[in-house]
Amino acid sequence: MPTQDTDTDIELYITSDVPSYMVEVFVPGDRKYSLTEDRMNLTSIRRQFDKEHGISKIGDVTLTLKNDANRYSITDANSIFFGKQYIGAWVRVIAGYGPAWAIAPATQFQGRIKDLKDTSNWTATMLIYDALKDFDDAAVSSSGLVVSNDFVPGMNPIDILEFLVDDIFQIKWFNMDTLLKESALDTTSMDAARIATEGTRIGDTTWPDGSKLLDMATDLMKMIGGYIYTGKDGRVNVNVFAPSQTSDADRSIFSFVGDVTVKEPEIVLSQRDSDKKNIINQVSWKHGQAQTKHGSERDEDSIGKYGIKNLDLTTHWELHNTDTLILDIATSRLLSRFAEPIAVY
């Protein structure tokens, strides 16, 4: 209640760390825990786009935690993981930008525990992989897998990917807010990729035992000039490149996220540069389970300037009616993008 002719002093006591990045883990069969108070170090999040042709690398991050109370020692009764399945447990990292990374906090990484070690100096290290590790672990068993028009009418590449992920291998994404499992595929990116590949068909293909979902997805992306990657929220995204560099607006932007007014400036830059080492002016294919050879067109102007820069591509998917047109289209898109020095970021 305000008073007259009285000065009021207010003392503020901060009883815990200044807000910073936050970490959560959901222990299967138990509940969600906050690891924030024990965080010590978080390595750079490794996530690489446009890796090779077809797919990005599996992303990961390593978290170091204080463990003086044995909270993360899996053999100790005080551990949140004691008697629980911890390999594959979902982990989410939340951070913003600016002072203490506290402005506009949002999910920066979500994945599963790959490895957990407690050390002799009362710390624990947690290695976390993103969703593409699930794609690498998923493989065909029993008597092989037939992917045909009977299961995927039209055999559009994006519909095939959706069929494999949702129906065959049933890979799920875990919503850390609702604690419910949902589709691992990002709906927005899938819809855009489906439009970009409208009318594209793949032939009926029988995949033998041991075939990995990661390889199936990679081979699909090669044929449509795209790639898949895991977004910040942990869902798998699909991107299909525009037919050429000049028409790909996303590659011409320069932008940053962060705060340049603090010291040291906390920003993430996106910068465009040219790199001649990625030049491609001739493409050779092997396709189908029999790996039939097919040579596509060349860019003679580029060969005249830089010499032959051949790219060998393989896909184990069969062609629709043995028509190599889809490979020729993929080749023309590659030459349009890579016959001259490519812009890299």
CSV table of C-alpha atoms in Angstrom, one decimal:
chain,number,residue,atom,x,y,z
A,1,MET,CA,0.0,0.0,0.0
A,2,PRO,CA,1.6,3.4,-1.0
A,3,THR,CA,2.6,5.7,1.8
A,4,GLN,CA,3.3,9.5,1.8
A,5,ASP,CA,6.6,11.1,2.6
A,6,THR,CA,8.3,7.7,2.8
A,7,ASP,CA,11.2,6.3,0.8
A,8,THR,CA,10.9,2.6,0.1
A,9,ASP,CA,13.9,0.4,-0.5
A,10,ILE,CA,13.6,-2.9,-2.3
A,11,GLU,CA,16.2,-5.6,-2.1
A,12,LEU,CA,16.1,-8.4,-4.6
A,13,TYR,CA,17.8,-11.7,-3.8
A,14,ILE,CA,18.6,-14.0,-6.7
A,15,THR,CA,18.6,-17.5,-5.2
A,16,SER,CA,19.5,-19.5,-8.3
A,17,ASP,CA,21.3,-19.2,-11.6
A,18,VAL,CA,20.4,-16.5,-14.1
A,19,PRO,CA,18.1,-18.0,-16.7
A,20,SER,CA,20.0,-19.8,-19.4
A,21,TYR,CA,19.4,-22.8,-21.7
A,22,MET,CA,17.0,-25.4,-20.3
A,23,VAL,CA,17.1,-29.1,-20.7
A,24,GLU,CA,14.3,-31.7,-20.2
A,25,VAL,CA,14.2,-35.5,-20.3
A,26,PHE,CA,11.3,-37.8,-20.4
A,27,VAL,CA,12.2,-41.1,-18.7
A,28,PRO,CA,10.1,-43.9,-20.3
A,29,GLY,CA,7.6,-45.4,-17.9
A,30,ASP,CA,8.0,-42.5,-15.5
A,31,ARG,CA,7.7,-38.8,-16.2
A,32,LYS,CA,9.5,-35.6,-17.5
A,33,TYR,CA,12.4,-34.2,-15.5
A,34,SER,CA,14.2,-30.9,-15.7
A,35,LEU,CA,18.0,-31.2,-15.9
A,36,THR,CA,18.5,-27.4,-16.0
A,37,GLU,CA,19.8,-27.0,-12.5
A,38,ASP,CA,22.5,-29.5,-13.1
A,39,ARG,CA,23.7,-28.4,-16.5
A,40,MET,CA,27.4,-27.7,-16.8
A,41,ASN,CA,28.2,-27.7,-20.5
A,42,LEU,CA,26.4,-28.2,-23.8
A,43,THR,CA,28.5,-28.7,-27.0
A,44,SER,CA,27.7,-27.1,-30.3
A,45,ILE,CA,24.6,-28.7,-31.9
A,46,ARG,CA,25.8,-30.5,-35.0
A,47,ARG,CA,23.2,-30.4,-37.7
A,48,GLN,CA,24.4,-30.2,-41.4
A,49,PHE,CA,22.1,-29.6,-44.3
A,50,ASP,CA,22.6,-30.5,-48.0
A,51,LYS,CA,25.1,-33.2,-47.0
A,52,GLU,CA,26.1,-35.1,-50.1
A,53,HIS,CA,23.1,-35.7,-52.4
A,54,GLY,CA,20.0,-36.9,-50.7
A,55,ILE,CA,20.4,-36.5,-46.9
A,56,SER,CA,21.9,-34.6,-44.1
A,57,LYS,CA,24.1,-36.2,-41.5
A,58,ILE,CA,22.7,-37.4,-38.2
A,59,GLY,CA,22.8,-34.5,-35.7
A,60,ASP,CA,24.0,-34.8,-32.2
A,61,VAL,CA,24.9,-32.8,-29.0
A,62,THR,CA,26.7,-33.7,-25.8
A,63,LEU,CA,25.5,-32.5,-22.4
A,64,THR,CA,27.6,-32.5,-19.3
A,65,LEU,CA,25.7,-32.5,-15.9
A,66,LYS,CA,26.6,-32.2,-12.3
A,67,ASN,CA,26.2,-35.6,-10.7
A,68,ASP,CA,27.3,-35.1,-7.1
A,69,ALA,CA,24.0,-36.5,-5.9
A,70,ASN,CA,24.2,-39.5,-8.2
A,71,ARG,CA,21.0,-38.3,-10.0
A,72,TYR,CA,22.3,-39.6,-13.3
A,73,SER,CA,24.2,-42.7,-12.1
A,74,ILE,CA,22.1,-45.5,-13.5
A,75,THR,CA,23.2,-48.0,-10.8
A,76,ASP,CA,22.3,-45.7,-7.9
A,77,ALA,CA,18.9,-45.7,-6.3
A,78,ASN,CA,18.9,-41.9,-6.2
A,79,SER,CA,19.1,-41.7,-10.0
A,80,ILE,CA,16.1,-40.7,-12.1
A,81,PHE,CA,17.2,-43.5,-14.5
A,82,PHE,CA,17.5,-46.3,-11.8
A,83,GLY,CA,15.6,-49.3,-13.0
A,84,LYS,CA,14.4,-47.5,-16.0
A,85,GLN,CA,15.1,-47.7,-19.8
A,86,TYR,CA,17.3,-44.6,-20.5
A,87,ILE,CA,18.7,-45.5,-23.9
A,88,GLY,CA,16.3,-43.8,-26.4
A,89,ALA,CA,14.8,-41.5,-23.8
A,90,TRP,CA,13.7,-38.2,-25.3
A,91,VAL,CA,15.7,-35.0,-24.4
A,92,ARG,CA,14.8,-31.4,-25.3
A,93,VAL,CA,17.1,-28.3,-25.2
A,94,ILE,CA,15.4,-24.9,-25.0
A,95,ALA,CA,17.2,-21.6,-25.4
A,96,GLY,CA,16.7,-18.1,-26.8
A,97,TYR,CA,19.2,-15.4,-27.5
A,98,GLY,CA,20.6,-12.3,-25.9
A,99,PRO,CA,21.8,-12.0,-22.2
A,100,ALA,CA,21.8,-15.6,-20.7
A,101,TRP,CA,20.1,-16.8,-23.9
A,102,ALA,CA,16.8,-15.9,-22.2
A,103,ILE,CA,15.1,-13.8,-24.9
A,104,ALA,CA,12.4,-15.7,-26.9
A,105,PRO,CA,13.2,-19.2,-25.6
A,106,ALA,CA,12.4,-21.9,-28.1
A,107,THR,CA,13.3,-25.5,-28.8
A,108,GLN,CA,16.8,-25.7,-30.3
A,109,PHE,CA,17.3,-29.5,-30.3
A,110,GLN,CA,15.3,-32.6,-29.6
A,111,GLY,CA,16.5,-36.1,-29.8
A,112,ARG,CA,17.1,-39.4,-27.9
A,113,ILE,CA,19.8,-40.5,-25.5
A,114,LYS,CA,22.4,-42.5,-27.3
A,115,ASP,CA,24.9,-42.9,-24.4
A,116,LEU,CA,25.1,-41.9,-20.7
A,117,LYS,CA,28.2,-42.1,-18.6
A,118,ASP,CA,28.9,-41.1,-15.0
A,119,THR,CA,32.5,-40.2,-14.3
A,120,SER,CA,34.8,-40.3,-11.3
A,121,ASN,CA,34.7,-36.4,-10.9
A,122,TRP,CA,31.0,-36.4,-10.0
A,123,THR,CA,29.8,-35.4,-13.5
A,124,ALA,CA,27.7,-37.3,-16.1
A,125,THR,CA,27.8,-36.9,-19.9
A,126,MET,CA,24.9,-37.5,-22.1
A,127,LEU,CA,25.2,-38.0,-25.9
A,128,ILE,CA,22.0,-37.2,-27.7
A,129,TYR,CA,21.2,-38.0,-31.4
A,130,ASP,CA,18.4,-36.6,-33.5
A,131,ALA,CA,15.6,-38.4,-35.3
A,132,LEU,CA,17.7,-39.6,-38.3
A,133,LYS,CA,19.4,-42.1,-35.9
A,134,ASP,CA,16.0,-43.8,-35.7
A,135,PHE,CA,16.0,-44.0,-39.5
A,136,ASP,CA,19.4,-45.6,-39.4
A,137,ASP,CA,18.3,-48.1,-36.8
A,138,ALA,CA,15.1,-49.1,-38.7
A,139,ALA,CA,15.7,-52.0,-41.1
A,140,VAL,CA,13.7,-54.6,-43.1
A,141,SER,CA,13.2,-57.9,-41.4
A,142,SER,CA,11.4,-61.2,-42.1
A,143,SER,CA,10.9,-61.9,-45.8
A,144,GLY,CA,11.7,-58.5,-47.3
A,145,LEU,CA,9.5,-55.5,-48.1
A,146,VAL,CA,7.5,-54.9,-51.2
A,147,VAL,CA,6.7,-51.2,-52.0
A,148,SER,CA,4.2,-51.1,-54.8
A,149,ASN,CA,1.2,-49.2,-56.2
A,150,ASP,CA,-1.0,-51.6,-54.2
A,151,PHE,CA,0.2,-49.9,-51.0
A,152,VAL,CA,1.1,-46.4,-52.3
A,153,PRO,CA,-1.3,-45.4,-55.1
A,154,GLY,CA,0.6,-43.3,-57.6
A,155,MET,CA,4.0,-44.1,-56.0
A,156,ASN,CA,4.9,-40.5,-55.4
A,157,PRO,CA,8.2,-40.3,-53.6
A,158,ILE,CA,6.8,-38.2,-50.7
A,159,ASP,CA,3.9,-40.6,-50.3
A,160,ILE,CA,6.4,-43.5,-50.3
A,161,LEU,CA,8.4,-41.9,-47.5
A,162,GLU,CA,5.3,-41.2,-45.5
A,163,PHE,CA,4.2,-44.9,-46.0
A,164,LEU,CA,7.6,-46.2,-44.8
A,165,VAL,CA,7.9,-43.9,-41.8
A,166,ASP,CA,4.3,-44.0,-40.6
A,167,ASP,CA,3.0,-47.4,-41.6
A,168,ILE,CA,5.9,-49.8,-42.1
A,169,PHE,CA,8.5,-48.7,-39.5
A,170,GLN,CA,6.1,-46.7,-37.4
A,171,ILE,CA,8.7,-44.1,-36.3
A,172,LYS,CA,7.2,-41.6,-33.9
A,173,TRP,CA,8.1,-38.1,-32.6
A,174,PHE,CA,7.5,-37.4,-28.9
A,175,ASN,CA,5.6,-34.2,-28.0
A,176,MET,CA,7.5,-33.1,-24.8
A,177,ASP,CA,4.5,-30.8,-23.9
A,178,THR,CA,1.6,-33.2,-24.2
A,179,LEU,CA,3.7,-36.3,-23.6
A,180,LEU,CA,2.1,-38.0,-26.6
A,181,LYS,CA,3.6,-39.7,-29.7
A,182,GLU,CA,2.9,-38.1,-33.0
A,183,SER,CA,4.2,-38.5,-36.6
A,184,ALA,CA,7.9,-38.1,-37.0
A,185,LEU,CA,7.4,-36.2,-40.3
A,186,ASP,CA,7.0,-32.4,-40.4
A,187,THR,CA,3.6,-31.9,-42.1
A,188,THR,CA,4.5,-28.4,-43.6
A,189,SER,CA,7.6,-29.5,-45.3
A,190,MET,CA,6.0,-32.8,-46.5
A,191,ASP,CA,3.1,-30.9,-48.2
A,192,ALA,CA,5.6,-28.5,-50.0
A,193,ALA,CA,7.7,-31.4,-51.1
A,194,ARG,CA,4.6,-33.3,-52.4
A,195,ILE,CA,3.7,-30.3,-54.5
A,196,ALA,CA,7.3,-30.0,-55.9
A,197,THR,CA,7.2,-33.7,-56.9
A,198,GLU,CA,3.6,-33.8,-58.3
A,199,GLY,CA,3.4,-36.3,-61.2
A,200,THR,CA,6.7,-38.0,-60.2
A,201,ARG,CA,6.4,-41.8,-60.0
A,202,ILE,CA,8.8,-44.5,-58.7
A,203,GLY,CA,8.6,-48.1,-59.8
A,204,ASP,CA,7.5,-51.1,-57.6
A,205,THR,CA,10.5,-52.1,-55.6
A,206,THR,CA,11.3,-55.1,-53.4
A,207,TRP,CA,13.7,-54.4,-50.6
A,208,PRO,CA,15.7,-57.4,-49.2
A,209,ASP,CA,16.2,-58.2,-45.5
A,210,GLY,CA,18.5,-55.8,-43.7
A,211,SER,CA,17.7,-52.8,-45.9
A,212,LYS,CA,17.8,-49.6,-43.8
A,213,LEU,CA,15.1,-46.9,-43.9
A,214,LEU,CA,17.9,-44.3,-44.0
A,215,ASP,CA,19.2,-45.7,-47.3
A,216,MET,CA,15.7,-46.0,-48.7
A,217,ALA,CA,15.0,-42.3,-47.9
A,218,THR,CA,18.4,-41.2,-49.3
A,219,ASP,CA,17.8,-43.0,-52.6
A,220,LEU,CA,14.4,-41.4,-52.9
A,221,MET,CA,15.8,-37.9,-52.3
A,222,LYS,CA,18.6,-38.4,-54.9
A,223,MET,CA,15.9,-39.0,-57.5
A,224,ILE,CA,13.9,-35.8,-56.8
A,225,GLY,CA,16.8,-33.4,-56.1
A,226,GLY,CA,16.1,-33.1,-52.4
A,227,TYR,CA,17.3,-34.1,-48.9
A,228,ILE,CA,15.9,-34.8,-45.5
A,229,TYR,CA,17.0,-33.3,-42.2
A,230,THR,CA,15.9,-33.0,-38.6
A,231,GLY,CA,14.5,-29.7,-37.6
A,232,LYS,CA,15.1,-28.0,-34.3
A,233,ASP,CA,11.9,-29.5,-32.8
A,234,GLY,CA,13.1,-33.0,-33.6
A,235,ARG,CA,10.7,-33.7,-36.5
A,236,VAL,CA,12.1,-34.9,-39.9
A,237,ASN,CA,11.8,-32.4,-42.7
A,238,VAL,CA,12.0,-32.8,-46.5
A,239,ASN,CA,13.3,-30.1,-48.8
A,240,VAL,CA,13.3,-30.3,-52.6
A,241,PHE,CA,15.6,-27.9,-54.3
A,242,ALA,CA,14.4,-25.5,-56.9
A,243,PRO,CA,15.5,-26.4,-60.4
A,244,SER,CA,18.4,-23.9,-60.4
A,245,GLN,CA,20.4,-21.7,-58.1
A,246,THR,CA,19.0,-18.5,-59.4
A,247,SER,CA,15.4,-19.5,-58.8
A,248,ASP,CA,16.1,-20.8,-55.3
A,249,ALA,CA,15.2,-17.7,-53.2
A,250,ASP,CA,16.2,-19.4,-50.0
A,251,ARG,CA,19.8,-19.4,-51.2
A,252,SER,CA,20.0,-15.7,-51.8
A,253,ILE,CA,19.1,-14.4,-48.4
A,254,PHE,CA,21.5,-12.9,-45.8
A,255,SER,CA,20.0,-12.8,-42.3
A,256,PHE,CA,20.8,-13.3,-38.7
A,257,VAL,CA,19.1,-14.2,-35.5
A,258,GLY,CA,20.2,-12.8,-32.2
A,259,ASP,CA,21.2,-9.7,-30.4
A,260,VAL,CA,24.0,-7.4,-31.6
A,261,THR,CA,23.6,-4.9,-28.8
A,262,VAL,CA,25.2,-7.1,-26.1
A,263,LYS,CA,28.8,-7.7,-25.5
A,264,GLU,CA,29.9,-10.1,-26.8
A,265,PRO,CA,27.3,-10.0,-29.7
A,266,GLU,CA,25.2,-13.2,-29.6
A,267,ILE,CA,24.2,-13.9,-33.2
A,268,VAL,CA,23.9,-16.7,-35.7
A,269,LEU,CA,25.0,-15.6,-39.2
A,270,SER,CA,24.0,-16.9,-42.6
A,271,GLN,CA,26.5,-15.9,-45.2
A,272,ARG,CA,26.7,-16.7,-48.9
A,273,ASP,CA,29.9,-17.6,-50.6
A,274,SER,CA,31.0,-19.5,-53.8
A,275,ASP,CA,32.9,-22.8,-53.7
A,276,LYS,CA,34.4,-24.4,-56.8
A,277,LYS,CA,35.0,-27.8,-55.2
A,278,ASN,CA,31.3,-28.7,-55.5
A,279,ILE,CA,31.2,-28.4,-59.3
A,280,ILE,CA,29.3,-31.2,-61.1
A,281,ASN,CA,29.2,-31.2,-64.9
A,282,GLN,CA,28.6,-34.9,-65.6
A,283,VAL,CA,26.4,-37.5,-63.9
A,284,SER,CA,26.4,-41.3,-64.0
A,285,TRP,CA,23.6,-43.4,-62.4
A,286,LYS,CA,23.1,-47.0,-61.2
A,287,HIS,CA,19.5,-47.8,-60.5
A,288,GLY,CA,17.3,-50.6,-59.2
A,289,GLN,CA,18.1,-53.6,-57.1
A,290,ALA,CA,20.2,-54.9,-60.1
A,291,GLN,CA,22.2,-51.6,-60.2
A,292,THR,CA,21.7,-51.1,-64.0
A,293,LYS,CA,24.0,-48.4,-65.4
A,294,HIS,CA,22.7,-45.2,-67.0
A,295,GLY,CA,24.7,-42.3,-68.2
A,296,SER,CA,22.9,-38.9,-68.3
A,297,GLU,CA,23.7,-35.6,-70.0
A,298,ARG,CA,26.8,-33.4,-69.5
A,299,ASP,CA,27.4,-29.7,-69.4
A,300,GLU,CA,30.0,-29.1,-72.1
A,301,ASP,CA,30.5,-25.4,-71.2
A,302,SER,CA,31.3,-26.3,-67.6
A,303,ILE,CA,33.6,-29.1,-68.7
A,304,GLY,CA,35.4,-26.7,-71.0
A,305,LYS,CA,36.1,-24.3,-68.1
A,306,TYR,CA,36.7,-26.7,-65.2
A,307,GLY,CA,37.4,-30.1,-66.7
A,308,ILE,CA,35.2,-33.2,-66.1
A,309,LYS,CA,33.7,-33.2,-62.6
A,310,ASN,CA,31.7,-36.5,-62.6
A,311,LEU,CA,29.2,-37.5,-59.9
A,312,ASP,CA,28.3,-41.2,-59.5
A,313,LEU,CA,24.9,-41.7,-58.0
A,314,THR,CA,23.1,-44.9,-57.1
A,315,THR,CA,19.5,-45.6,-56.2
A,316,HIS,CA,18.1,-49.0,-55.4
A,317,TRP,CA,14.5,-47.9,-56.3
A,318,GLU,CA,13.2,-49.3,-59.5
A,319,LEU,CA,12.1,-47.0,-62.3
A,320,HIS,CA,8.5,-46.7,-63.3
A,321,ASN,CA,8.1,-48.7,-66.5
A,322,THR,CA,11.9,-48.8,-66.7
A,323,ASP,CA,11.7,-45.2,-67.9
A,324,THR,CA,15.0,-43.3,-67.1
A,325,LEU,CA,13.3,-39.9,-67.5
A,326,ILE,CA,13.2,-39.3,-63.8
A,327,LEU,CA,17.0,-39.8,-63.6
A,328,ASP,CA,17.5,-37.4,-66.6
A,329,ILE,CA,15.4,-34.8,-64.9
A,330,ALA,CA,17.3,-35.2,-61.7
A,331,THR,CA,20.6,-34.9,-63.6
A,332,SER,CA,19.4,-31.7,-65.4
A,333,ARG,CA,18.5,-30.2,-62.0
A,334,LEU,CA,22.0,-31.1,-60.6
A,335,LEU,CA,23.7,-29.6,-63.6
A,336,SER,CA,21.6,-26.5,-63.4
A,337,ARG,CA,22.7,-26.0,-59.8
A,338,PHE,CA,26.3,-27.3,-59.8
A,339,ALA,CA,27.8,-26.8,-63.3
A,340,GLU,CA,29.0,-23.4,-62.0
A,341,PRO,CA,30.4,-22.7,-58.5
A,342,ILE,CA,27.7,-23.3,-56.0
A,343,ALA,CA,26.7,-20.9,-53.3
A,344,VAL,CA,27.5,-22.3,-49.9
A,345,TYR,CA,26.6,-21.1,-46.4
